[in-house]
Amino acid sequence: MAATLQSQNTDTWRSLDRACAARWPGVTASTDHGLQIVHIATPHDTLRPLCLWLFKELDYRFSTLVVEEHPAYWQLTYVFMDPVDHGWVYIEMTQPLTQKSVISIGDVIHAADWHEREAEDLFGLHFEGHPKLGEFVLHEDWPEGVNPMRKQFDARQPLPEHNPVAVWQPPTIVQAPGAFAMPIGPVYSDFAEAAHFVIETTGENMLRVLPRFFYKYRGVEKLAEKKTVDEALLLAERFSGSSAFAHGWAFCRAVETLCAAEPPPRMSALRAAFAELERLRHHVATITSLCAATGLSVAQAQGAILEEELLRLTAEICGHRYLFGLLTPGGLMQDLDNGHIKRLQERVQDIRVRLEIFQTDLRYSSSFLDRIEDVGIITSDVVKAFGLVGPVARASGEQSDIRKLFRYGAYASLEFEVPVEIEGDGYARLRVLFREAVQSVSIIEQVLNDLPPTGPLSTPLTPRGGAALGCVEAPLGAAYHWLRLDDDGHIQRYRIGTPSYRNWHAFRVAVEGFSFQDFPIILSTFGLSQAESDR
Amino acid sequence: MHNWVYKGLATGIRTTTYPARPDERPGISPGRPRGTSLVQPAAEALARICPTQAITQQPTGAAVDHRRCVHCSRCRRDLGALSMDWESGFEWGALAEQTLTAGRRFKKIFGHSLHIRFVDAGACGACMSEARQLNNPYYNIHRLGFFITPTPRDADILLVAGPVTDAMRVPLLKTYEAMPKPKRVVAMGVCAVSGGIFGPSFISAGGVSDVIPVDVVIPGCPPPPLAILHGLLLAVERAKPAPLFSAAPSTSA
């Protein structure tokens, strides 16, 4: 163990360009020390071995795949992250538009599997060697050969002619006496997001779970194209309402990186406070839904009271219950006055005390613990293979947190802990949620106690051409927003890599083998958003 | 075994006084712009700054189409003093255009409790979260005779959020058709009302009324729980509708 850590430390991204040149003759690598990025341009032949080398030997994490269509060529950027010494590796491969075939890496780097399937549906690229392509983002009835992310496709034209399937019949695999398939969704009995699961079972245990997602695909990435940065900000904030501020911030960070602009210090600090307020509310909402799923109705009511109070507090200090309309590239749209700061300080202290009481109450409810302990287990191997992020990954021993790794914005000077648990079950995820919520309160307190003096609301900036990646730690984990602007400041490509997308991929692994009644509980401990995943 | 029952009793009653008495506690609603009397250059500038074309220029000022407003607050902040008036309150439920011509015998048939079926037709999560708050102690819709039902066969009201994505068109239609008559459809959130910032597009309809007939609309991005409650009360004629369009007041006012 010590030996592998040693080798990782000497092989960080800082020396990767030299290591790369020595090992791969046809490959050119250059390092941007300011932005902490290693650009590796590779021909198609070395794409797969290079990715596998990074992933398997150097232990880098796959972050996202960005496919871009330029007038004459495809550009594929495989973004990897160095989790030890924070830095990015962009593996860039270009090929002519007529060449639609790309080698697949999804069979080894499982985290890339969904990215490849999505690119196949939306761009019409074919990933050689991928075991399962087609019918992913666009369902079975979508006309063949219509790829909405291609440049010639007009997003404002009405739906192409097609006949929706009335009843979708999944391929059932489980063959056993009494085996049957149980469909769930996309319309639920309560307030739940649209998604469909087919559970194959012989009666008690879920032998195989087949999810069918993208019922909520709204083509956000396509709708953003040709828009100005200000117009697209509405989409960035509103495609996933439960983590609006985090995604808006990631979008703004991409714009700010492109323009080499930093928000004023006070606004930078307030952004961290608002992001933590959102994380706090998000985690309380997830805990509440877990109490609902386990049938603990008084606890559910207690959690719902806390959640509603946080929503009201948010609206009181910034005008919107879900923090919409607060961000602008270069800063914020409004400041907090002293009255609001005092109010926020008082309320979060009160909420911290009540959260701790709430956690103790739940810890002594044995009927509740029975439902979440040793249930829905995610092992650390699964975390790595699927590239899981956020509280789900941190409940299985993964340390990674973008706030700690990249120290963006005000997080550079804030003291906080990244809670990690190792069991990987529902209870570990619950503990991570509680501990993170308490950390969020502590971050808000630190920010407000040491707020820089009042100044401008934002740094003026003029969007300019180029591409940049903006990343933040959203409530559910790492969010990557890739933005390419043309010289007039209009969007050419907007790619959103969301934490729910990563974690839904592994949800199936967590539920298979457990019994039927555990399904809604495991679902709640993951706390994922369909809107964030489907975009 | 922890005593949750005692815990619940000790918490006391938190429920809103609405609709018996008005509720004006801070943070229950984001508020929204309303028609404002302004001089022409300011009205024109505000109409230009509105990213969803909700604000239009009128002879006496600027008007707001609530079907399109997403509370981006740009008309409130960007131009300083020359901004739109912002109203607090939450009674936003309004009759859909289709309702005005429809019959109004609903209350006579369903005089008592009402069963609601919720469908997510591509909502962003904020509408969903606000709808979920209806069941929490602060709002507690059960006290008003509203219940969420697991089956469309029992449902009287279909509550829909989201612009209706291509994949949700058939599930939404099937849910609607499975409901017995008479039934009412309530579209909540700007996406469900007009398509919002997502629709109409290649993959989304321009709101629920493109797919099924809509009776009541609740504008807002998202509408706060009390606005949803107002819309539900309106659907059973226990509340008065709000206008969908807020015109600029005449200069004499």
Short mmCIF file of N, CA, C and O in Angstrom, two decimals, chain A residues 139 142 148 153 155-157 159 162 164 166 186-189 191-194 215-218 220 222-223 230 234-235 238-241 298-299 301-302 304-305 307-309 312 315-316 318-322 324-325 333-334 357 361-362 364-365 531, chain B residues 2 4 7-8 11 14 25-28 30 51 70-72 74 77-78 117-120 122-124 126 128-133 135-139 148-150 165-171 174-175 197-198 200-204 221-222 225:
data_model
loop_
_atom_site.label_atom_id
_atom_site.label_comp_id
_atom_site.label_asym_id
_atom_site.label_seq_id
_atom_site.Cartn_x
_atom_site.Cartn_y
_atom_site.Cartn_z
N HIS A 139 -35.20 7.26 -26.61
CA HIS A 139 -35.80 5.93 -26.45
C HIS A 139 -36.05 5.26 -27.79
O HIS A 139 -35.83 5.84 -28.85
N TRP A 142 -37.48 6.79 -31.13
CA TRP A 142 -36.82 7.94 -31.77
C TRP A 142 -36.32 7.52 -33.15
O TRP A 142 -35.72 6.46 -33.29
N PRO A 148 -29.69 14.74 -32.30
CA PRO A 148 -30.00 16.14 -31.98
C PRO A 148 -28.81 17.03 -31.63
O PRO A 148 -28.92 18.24 -31.70
N PHE A 153 -28.74 20.10 -36.84
CA PHE A 153 -30.05 19.85 -36.24
C PHE A 153 -30.54 21.13 -35.57
O PHE A 153 -29.83 21.75 -34.79
N ALA A 155 -32.70 23.00 -32.94
CA ALA A 155 -33.33 22.69 -31.66
C ALA A 155 -34.74 23.25 -31.54
O ALA A 155 -35.53 22.80 -30.72
N ARG A 156 -35.07 24.27 -32.33
CA ARG A 156 -36.38 24.89 -32.18
C ARG A 156 -37.42 24.28 -33.10
O ARG A 156 -38.59 24.65 -33.07
N GLN A 157 -36.99 23.36 -33.95
CA GLN A 157 -37.98 22.71 -34.82
C GLN A 157 -38.79 21.72 -33.97
O GLN A 157 -38.30 21.20 -32.98
N LEU A 159 -40.95 18.28 -32.78
CA LEU A 159 -40.51 16.89 -32.70
C LEU A 159 -40.51 16.22 -34.05
O LEU A 159 -41.48 16.34 -34.79
N HIS A 162 -42.59 10.51 -35.08
CA HIS A 162 -42.30 9.17 -34.59
C HIS A 162 -43.46 8.65 -33.77
O HIS A 162 -44.28 9.43 -33.28
N PRO A 164 -44.65 6.84 -30.50
CA PRO A 164 -44.22 6.38 -29.17
C PRO A 164 -44.67 4.95 -28.90
O PRO A 164 -45.75 4.54 -29.33
N ALA A 166 -46.28 2.26 -26.76
CA ALA A 166 -47.28 2.33 -25.69
C ALA A 166 -46.81 1.58 -24.45
O ALA A 166 -46.87 2.08 -23.35
N PRO A 186 -42.80 5.23 -14.98
CA PRO A 186 -42.21 6.53 -14.65
C PRO A 186 -43.16 7.44 -13.86
O PRO A 186 -42.73 8.48 -13.40
N VAL A 187 -44.44 7.04 -13.72
CA VAL A 187 -45.35 7.83 -12.89
C VAL A 187 -45.47 7.11 -11.55
O VAL A 187 -45.75 5.91 -11.52
N TYR A 188 -45.23 7.82 -10.46
CA TYR A 188 -45.17 7.19 -9.15
C TYR A 188 -46.42 7.50 -8.33
O TYR A 188 -47.20 8.38 -8.67
N SER A 189 -46.54 6.79 -7.22
CA SER A 189 -47.72 6.97 -6.38
C SER A 189 -47.61 8.23 -5.53
O SER A 189 -48.58 8.67 -4.96
N PHE A 191 -44.87 11.95 -4.71
CA PHE A 191 -44.06 12.92 -5.43
C PHE A 191 -42.70 12.29 -5.71
O PHE A 191 -41.85 12.26 -4.82
N ALA A 192 -42.50 11.76 -6.90
CA ALA A 192 -41.19 11.22 -7.24
C ALA A 192 -40.89 11.58 -8.68
O ALA A 192 -41.80 11.78 -9.48
N GLU A 193 -39.61 11.65 -8.99
CA GLU A 193 -39.23 12.06 -10.32
C GLU A 193 -39.43 10.93 -11.32
O GLU A 193 -39.35 9.75 -10.98
N ALA A 194 -39.65 11.32 -12.58
CA ALA A 194 -39.93 10.34 -13.62
C ALA A 194 -38.69 9.51 -13.95
O ALA A 194 -37.69 10.04 -14.41
N TYR A 215 -36.30 10.05 -19.20
CA TYR A 215 -37.67 10.50 -19.45
C TYR A 215 -37.73 12.03 -19.39
O TYR A 215 -38.62 12.63 -19.93
N LYS A 216 -36.76 12.60 -18.66
CA LYS A 216 -36.78 14.04 -18.47
C LYS A 216 -35.73 14.74 -19.32
O LYS A 216 -35.36 15.87 -19.03
N TYR A 217 -35.24 14.08 -20.37
CA TYR A 217 -34.24 14.71 -21.24
C TYR A 217 -34.87 15.93 -21.91
O TYR A 217 -35.82 15.81 -22.66
N ARG A 218 -34.36 17.11 -21.57
CA ARG A 218 -34.89 18.35 -22.13
C ARG A 218 -33.92 19.00 -23.10
O ARG A 218 -34.11 20.12 -23.53
N VAL A 220 -30.89 20.24 -22.66
CA VAL A 220 -30.35 21.50 -22.14
C VAL A 220 -29.08 21.91 -22.88
O VAL A 220 -28.90 23.08 -23.23
N LYS A 222 -28.20 21.23 -25.88
CA LYS A 222 -28.52 21.70 -27.23
C LYS A 222 -29.18 23.08 -27.17
O LYS A 222 -28.85 23.97 -27.98
N LEU A 223 -30.11 23.28 -26.23
CA LEU A 223 -30.81 24.57 -26.13
C LEU A 223 -29.84 25.71 -25.83
O LEU A 223 -30.08 26.86 -26.21
N ASP A 230 -25.32 35.11 -20.65
CA ASP A 230 -26.39 35.51 -19.74
C ASP A 230 -27.67 34.70 -19.94
O ASP A 230 -28.37 34.37 -18.99
N LEU A 234 -29.56 31.01 -17.27
CA LEU A 234 -30.91 30.59 -16.84
C LEU A 234 -31.03 29.08 -16.92
O LEU A 234 -31.61 28.44 -16.04
N LEU A 235 -30.49 28.49 -18.00
CA LEU A 235 -30.56 27.03 -18.16
C LEU A 235 -29.69 26.35 -17.10
O LEU A 235 -30.10 25.35 -16.51
N ARG A 238 -31.46 26.37 -13.86
CA ARG A 238 -32.80 25.79 -13.76
C ARG A 238 -32.95 24.37 -14.26
O ARG A 238 -34.04 23.82 -14.20
N PHE A 239 -31.87 23.75 -14.78
CA PHE A 239 -32.08 22.37 -15.25
C PHE A 239 -32.17 21.41 -14.06
O PHE A 239 -32.77 20.35 -14.15
N SER A 240 -31.57 21.80 -12.93
CA SER A 240 -31.67 20.96 -11.75
C SER A 240 -31.94 21.86 -10.55
O SER A 240 -31.02 22.36 -9.92
N GLY A 241 -33.20 22.06 -10.25
CA GLY A 241 -33.60 23.05 -9.26
C GLY A 241 -33.11 22.77 -7.86
O GLY A 241 -32.89 23.69 -7.08
N VAL A 298 -43.04 10.71 12.24
CA VAL A 298 -42.74 11.88 13.07
C VAL A 298 -41.37 12.45 12.67
O VAL A 298 -41.19 13.66 12.54
N ALA A 299 -40.41 11.56 12.45
CA ALA A 299 -39.08 12.02 12.03
C ALA A 299 -39.17 12.73 10.69
O ALA A 299 -38.51 13.74 10.46
N ALA A 301 -41.70 14.41 9.63
CA ALA A 301 -42.26 15.74 9.88
C ALA A 301 -41.21 16.67 10.48
O ALA A 301 -41.11 17.83 10.11
N GLN A 302 -40.38 16.12 11.40
CA GLN A 302 -39.32 16.94 12.00
C GLN A 302 -38.34 17.43 10.93
O GLN A 302 -37.94 18.59 10.92
N ALA A 304 -38.98 17.69 7.72
CA ALA A 304 -39.66 18.59 6.79
C ALA A 304 -39.78 19.99 7.38
O ALA A 304 -39.71 20.98 6.65
N ILE A 305 -39.91 20.09 8.72
CA ILE A 305 -39.96 21.40 9.37
C ILE A 305 -38.62 22.11 9.16
O ILE A 305 -38.56 23.27 8.75
N GLU A 307 -36.45 21.54 6.81
CA GLU A 307 -36.27 21.84 5.39
C GLU A 307 -37.02 23.12 5.01
O GLU A 307 -36.47 24.01 4.37
N GLU A 308 -38.29 23.20 5.45
CA GLU A 308 -39.09 24.38 5.12
C GLU A 308 -38.49 25.63 5.75
O GLU A 308 -38.47 26.70 5.14
N GLU A 309 -37.96 25.50 6.96
CA GLU A 309 -37.35 26.68 7.60
C GLU A 309 -36.12 27.13 6.84
O GLU A 309 -35.86 28.34 6.72
N ARG A 312 -37.31 28.98 3.77
CA ARG A 312 -37.78 30.32 4.10
C ARG A 312 -36.60 31.24 4.41
O ARG A 312 -36.58 32.40 3.99
N ALA A 315 -35.05 32.34 1.19
CA ALA A 315 -35.83 33.37 0.50
C ALA A 315 -35.73 34.71 1.22
O ALA A 315 -35.68 35.76 0.59
N GLU A 316 -35.67 34.64 2.55
CA GLU A 316 -35.60 35.87 3.33
C GLU A 316 -34.32 36.65 3.03
O GLU A 316 -34.35 37.86 2.88
N CYS A 318 -32.07 36.12 0.39
CA CYS A 318 -31.65 36.37 -0.99
C CYS A 318 -32.80 36.42 -1.98
O CYS A 318 -32.56 36.52 -3.18
N GLY A 319 -34.03 36.35 -1.54
CA GLY A 319 -35.15 36.62 -2.43
C GLY A 319 -35.71 35.42 -3.16
O GLY A 319 -36.72 35.54 -3.85
N HIS A 320 -35.07 34.26 -3.08
CA HIS A 320 -35.62 33.10 -3.77
C HIS A 320 -35.38 31.85 -2.94
O HIS A 320 -34.30 31.68 -2.37
N ARG A 321 -36.39 31.00 -2.86
CA ARG A 321 -36.28 29.82 -2.00
C ARG A 321 -35.24 28.82 -2.50
O ARG A 321 -34.73 28.01 -1.73
N TYR A 322 -34.95 28.83 -3.81
CA TYR A 322 -33.99 27.87 -4.35
C TYR A 322 -32.76 28.57 -4.93
O TYR A 322 -32.08 28.02 -5.80
N PHE A 324 -32.35 30.85 -7.10
CA PHE A 324 -32.32 31.19 -8.53
C PHE A 324 -32.02 32.69 -8.67
O PHE A 324 -32.43 33.50 -7.84
N GLY A 325 -31.38 33.05 -9.75
CA GLY A 325 -31.20 34.46 -10.09
C GLY A 325 -30.23 35.20 -9.20
O GLY A 325 -30.27 36.42 -9.13
N MET A 333 -25.50 38.91 -7.93
CA MET A 333 -26.45 39.96 -8.27
C MET A 333 -26.81 40.81 -7.06
O MET A 333 -27.42 41.86 -7.18
N GLN A 334 -26.52 40.30 -5.86
CA GLN A 334 -26.86 41.09 -4.68
C GLN A 334 -25.92 40.80 -3.52
O GLN A 334 -25.30 39.73 -3.45
N ILE A 357 -29.54 17.07 17.46
CA ILE A 357 -30.58 16.36 18.21
C ILE A 357 -31.29 15.35 17.30
O ILE A 357 -31.52 14.20 17.67
N ASP A 361 -31.62 11.35 17.81
CA ASP A 361 -32.93 10.69 17.85
C ASP A 361 -32.98 9.53 16.86
O ASP A 361 -33.48 8.45 17.18
N LEU A 362 -32.46 9.76 15.66
CA LEU A 362 -32.49 8.70 14.65
C LEU A 362 -31.57 7.55 15.05
O LEU A 362 -31.88 6.38 14.81
N TYR A 364 -30.99 6.38 17.88
CA TYR A 364 -31.59 5.51 18.89
C TYR A 364 -32.91 4.89 18.43
O TYR A 364 -33.64 4.33 19.24
N SER A 365 -33.23 5.03 17.16
CA SER A 365 -34.44 4.39 16.63
C SER A 365 -34.04 3.11 15.94
O SER A 365 -33.66 3.11 14.77
N ALA A 531 -33.62 14.95 -12.69
CA ALA A 531 -33.51 16.14 -13.52
C ALA A 531 -32.04 16.48 -13.77
O ALA A 531 -31.66 16.88 -14.86
N HIS B 2 -36.92 5.08 20.93
CA HIS B 2 -37.05 6.51 21.10
C HIS B 2 -38.52 6.92 21.05
O HIS B 2 -39.29 6.39 20.28
N TRP B 4 -40.86 8.97 19.71
CA TRP B 4 -41.17 9.92 18.64
C TRP B 4 -42.51 10.60 18.87
O TRP B 4 -42.71 11.74 18.47
N LYS B 7 -42.05 13.48 20.99
CA LYS B 7 -41.32 14.48 20.19
C LYS B 7 -42.28 15.28 19.29
O LYS B 7 -42.22 16.50 19.21
N GLY B 8 -43.16 14.55 18.64
CA GLY B 8 -44.10 15.19 17.73
C GLY B 8 -45.05 16.12 18.46
O GLY B 8 -45.28 17.25 18.04
N THR B 11 -43.49 19.37 19.62
CA THR B 11 -43.21 20.35 18.58
C THR B 11 -44.35 21.35 18.42
O THR B 11 -44.15 22.49 18.04
N ARG B 14 -47.46 23.86 13.70
CA ARG B 14 -46.69 24.81 12.90
C ARG B 14 -47.46 25.30 11.68
O ARG B 14 -46.96 26.08 10.90
N ARG B 25 -45.78 35.49 6.64
CA ARG B 25 -44.47 35.26 7.24
C ARG B 25 -43.37 35.37 6.19
O ARG B 25 -43.60 35.04 5.00
N PRO B 26 -42.18 35.84 6.56
CA PRO B 26 -41.13 36.03 5.56
C PRO B 26 -40.67 34.70 4.97
O PRO B 26 -40.64 33.69 5.67
N GLY B 27 -40.34 34.72 3.69
CA GLY B 27 -39.74 33.55 3.06
C GLY B 27 -40.73 32.55 2.51
O GLY B 27 -40.33 31.53 1.96
N ILE B 28 -42.03 32.80 2.62
CA ILE B 28 -42.97 31.81 2.10
C ILE B 28 -43.14 31.95 0.60
O ILE B 28 -43.64 31.05 -0.05
N PRO B 30 -41.22 33.86 -3.16
CA PRO B 30 -40.19 34.73 -3.73
C PRO B 30 -40.77 36.04 -4.25
O PRO B 30 -40.03 36.96 -4.56
N PRO B 51 -35.16 38.10 -20.03
CA PRO B 51 -34.67 37.04 -20.92
C PRO B 51 -35.77 36.12 -21.44
O PRO B 51 -35.54 35.35 -22.37
N VAL B 70 -39.80 33.91 -14.93
CA VAL B 70 -39.10 32.87 -14.17
C VAL B 70 -38.39 33.43 -12.94
O VAL B 70 -37.46 32.83 -12.42
N HIS B 71 -38.80 34.58 -12.45
CA HIS B 71 -38.20 35.24 -11.27
C HIS B 71 -36.69 35.33 -11.36
O HIS B 71 -35.99 35.02 -10.39
N CYS B 72 -36.16 35.71 -12.51
CA CYS B 72 -34.70 35.82 -12.59
C CYS B 72 -34.23 37.07 -11.87
O CYS B 72 -33.05 37.24 -11.63
N ARG B 74 -33.82 39.98 -12.81
CA ARG B 74 -32.98 40.94 -13.53
C ARG B 74 -33.69 42.30 -13.67
O ARG B 74 -33.05 43.33 -13.64
N ARG B 77 -33.06 44.19 -10.41
CA ARG B 77 -31.73 44.56 -9.93
C ARG B 77 -30.89 45.30 -10.95
O ARG B 77 -30.13 46.19 -10.60
N ASP B 78 -31.02 44.93 -12.23
CA ASP B 78 -30.05 45.44 -13.19
C ASP B 78 -30.12 46.94 -13.39
O ASP B 78 -29.11 47.58 -13.63
N ARG B 117 -53.40 13.46 -8.05
CA ARG B 117 -52.37 12.61 -8.64
C ARG B 117 -51.30 13.53 -9.19
O ARG B 117 -51.61 14.48 -9.92
N PHE B 118 -50.04 13.28 -8.85
CA PHE B 118 -48.97 14.15 -9.31
C PHE B 118 -48.19 13.46 -10.43
O PHE B 118 -47.87 12.27 -10.34
N VAL B 119 -47.89 14.18 -11.52
CA VAL B 119 -47.05 13.63 -12.58
C VAL B 119 -45.91 14.60 -12.86
O VAL B 119 -46.12 15.80 -13.04
N ASP B 120 -44.70 14.05 -12.85
CA ASP B 120 -43.50 14.81 -13.20
C ASP B 120 -43.28 14.66 -14.70
O ASP B 120 -42.94 13.59 -15.18
N GLY B 122 -41.06 16.29 -16.57
CA GLY B 122 -39.80 16.94 -16.93
C GLY B 122 -39.48 18.13 -16.06
O GLY B 122 -38.79 19.05 -16.48
N ALA B 123 -39.97 18.12 -14.81
CA ALA B 123 -39.72 19.25 -13.90
C ALA B 123 -38.28 19.23 -13.40
O ALA B 123 -37.65 18.19 -13.37
N CYS B 124 -37.79 20.41 -13.01
CA CYS B 124 -36.37 20.51 -12.67
C CYS B 124 -36.04 20.02 -11.28
O CYS B 124 -34.89 19.86 -10.93
N ALA B 126 -37.19 21.70 -8.46
CA ALA B 126 -37.65 22.74 -7.55
C ALA B 126 -39.17 22.68 -7.42
O ALA B 126 -39.72 22.73 -6.31
N MET B 128 -40.94 20.09 -7.94
CA MET B 128 -41.17 18.83 -7.23
C MET B 128 -41.03 19.03 -5.73
O MET B 128 -41.85 18.57 -4.94
N SER B 129 -39.96 19.73 -5.38
CA SER B 129 -39.70 19.95 -3.96
C SER B 129 -40.81 20.81 -3.34
O SER B 129 -41.26 20.51 -2.22
N GLU B 130 -41.27 21.83 -4.05
CA GLU B 130 -42.33 22.68 -3.50
C GLU B 130 -43.64 21.90 -3.36
O GLU B 130 -44.37 22.06 -2.39
N ALA B 131 -43.92 21.03 -4.33
CA ALA B 131 -45.13 20.22 -4.24
C ALA B 131 -45.04 19.26 -3.05
O ALA B 131 -46.02 19.03 -2.33
N ARG B 132 -43.82 18.74 -2.82
CA ARG B 132 -43.61 17.82 -1.70
C ARG B 132 -43.84 18.53 -0.36
O ARG B 132 -44.28 17.91 0.60
N GLN B 133 -43.52 19.82 -0.30
CA GLN B 133 -43.70 20.56 0.96
C GLN B 133 -45.17 20.62 1.38
O GLN B 133 -45.46 20.85 2.55
N ASN B 135 -47.15 18.40 1.93
CA ASN B 135 -47.45 17.39 2.94
C ASN B 135 -46.77 17.67 4.26
O ASN B 135 -47.00 16.97 5.23
N ASN B 136 -45.89 18.69 4.31
CA ASN B 136 -45.15 18.88 5.56
C ASN B 136 -45.99 19.68 6.56
O ASN B 136 -47.01 20.27 6.20
N PRO B 137 -45.58 19.66 7.83
CA PRO B 137 -46.45 20.26 8.85
C PRO B 137 -46.78 21.73 8.61
O PRO B 137 -47.82 22.20 9.07
N TYR B 138 -45.92 22.46 7.92
CA TYR B 138 -46.20 23.87 7.70
C TYR B 138 -47.40 24.10 6.79
O TYR B 138 -48.05 25.13 6.87
N TYR B 139 -47.68 23.17 5.89
CA TYR B 139 -48.77 23.37 4.93
C TYR B 139 -49.90 22.37 5.11
O TYR B 139 -51.06 22.74 5.03
N ILE B 148 -53.05 12.95 -1.56
CA ILE B 148 -52.31 12.44 -2.70
C ILE B 148 -52.69 10.98 -2.86
O ILE B 148 -52.62 10.21 -1.90
N THR B 149 -53.11 10.60 -4.05
CA THR B 149 -53.55 9.22 -4.22
C THR B 149 -52.56 8.44 -5.08
O THR B 149 -52.00 8.98 -6.02
N PRO B 150 -52.36 7.16 -4.73
CA PRO B 150 -51.42 6.37 -5.51
C PRO B 150 -51.97 5.92 -6.87
O PRO B 150 -51.20 5.48 -7.70
N THR B 165 -41.84 16.51 -21.60
CA THR B 165 -40.81 16.03 -22.51
C THR B 165 -41.41 14.97 -23.42
O THR B 165 -42.48 14.42 -23.14
N ASP B 166 -40.70 14.69 -24.49
CA ASP B 166 -41.17 13.72 -25.47
C ASP B 166 -41.47 12.37 -24.82
O ASP B 166 -42.52 11.77 -25.06
N ALA B 167 -40.58 11.92 -23.93
CA ALA B 167 -40.76 10.60 -23.32
C ALA B 167 -41.88 10.57 -22.30
O ALA B 167 -42.42 9.51 -21.99
N MET B 168 -42.25 11.73 -21.74
CA MET B 168 -43.32 11.76 -20.73
C MET B 168 -44.68 12.03 -21.33
O MET B 168 -45.70 12.01 -20.62
N ARG B 169 -44.75 12.26 -22.63
CA ARG B 169 -46.03 12.56 -23.29
C ARG B 169 -47.01 11.38 -23.14
O ARG B 169 -48.15 11.57 -22.71
N VAL B 170 -46.54 10.17 -23.44
CA VAL B 170 -47.42 9.01 -23.37
C VAL B 170 -47.81 8.66 -21.92
O VAL B 170 -48.99 8.50 -21.63
N PRO B 171 -46.83 8.62 -20.98
CA PRO B 171 -47.24 8.37 -19.58
C PRO B 171 -48.25 9.40 -19.07
O PRO B 171 -49.18 9.05 -18.33
N LYS B 174 -51.64 8.64 -20.64
CA LYS B 174 -52.23 7.43 -20.07
C LYS B 174 -52.78 7.70 -18.67
O LYS B 174 -53.84 7.19 -18.30
N THR B 175 -52.06 8.50 -17.90
CA THR B 175 -52.54 8.86 -16.56
C THR B 175 -53.85 9.63 -16.66
O THR B 175 -54.81 9.36 -15.94
N ILE B 197 -38.39 28.01 -20.00
CA ILE B 197 -37.14 28.21 -20.73
C ILE B 197 -36.76 26.97 -21.53
O ILE B 197 -35.78 26.97 -22.25
N PHE B 198 -37.54 25.88 -21.42
CA PHE B 198 -37.18 24.65 -22.13
C PHE B 198 -38.00 24.42 -23.40
O PHE B 198 -37.52 23.87 -24.37
N PRO B 200 -41.43 25.57 -26.24
CA PRO B 200 -41.39 24.37 -27.06
C PRO B 200 -40.04 24.20 -27.75
O PRO B 200 -39.42 25.17 -28.13
N SER B 201 -39.61 22.96 -27.89
CA SER B 201 -38.35 22.67 -28.56
C SER B 201 -38.48 21.33 -29.24
O SER B 201 -39.56 20.74 -29.26
N PHE B 202 -37.35 20.82 -29.76
CA PHE B 202 -37.38 19.53 -30.45
C PHE B 202 -37.80 18.40 -29.52
O PHE B 202 -38.25 17.36 -29.98
N ILE B 203 -37.63 18.57 -28.22
CA ILE B 203 -37.85 17.45 -27.31
C ILE B 203 -38.94 17.75 -26.27
O ILE B 203 -39.45 16.84 -25.63
N SER B 204 -39.33 19.02 -26.10
CA SER B 204 -40.34 19.38 -25.11
C SER B 204 -41.52 20.04 -25.79
O SER B 204 -41.36 20.78 -26.75
N CYS B 221 -41.65 30.07 -10.73
CA CYS B 221 -40.48 29.25 -11.05
C CYS B 221 -39.64 29.11 -9.81
O CYS B 221 -38.68 29.81 -9.65
N PRO B 222 -39.95 28.17 -8.94
CA PRO B 222 -41.18 27.38 -8.87
C PRO B 222 -42.26 28.14 -8.10
O PRO B 222 -41.95 29.04 -7.35
N PRO B 225 -45.27 26.63 -2.08
CA PRO B 225 -46.34 25.71 -1.68
C PRO B 225 -47.70 26.41 -1.54
O PRO B 225 -48.72 25.84 -1.93
#
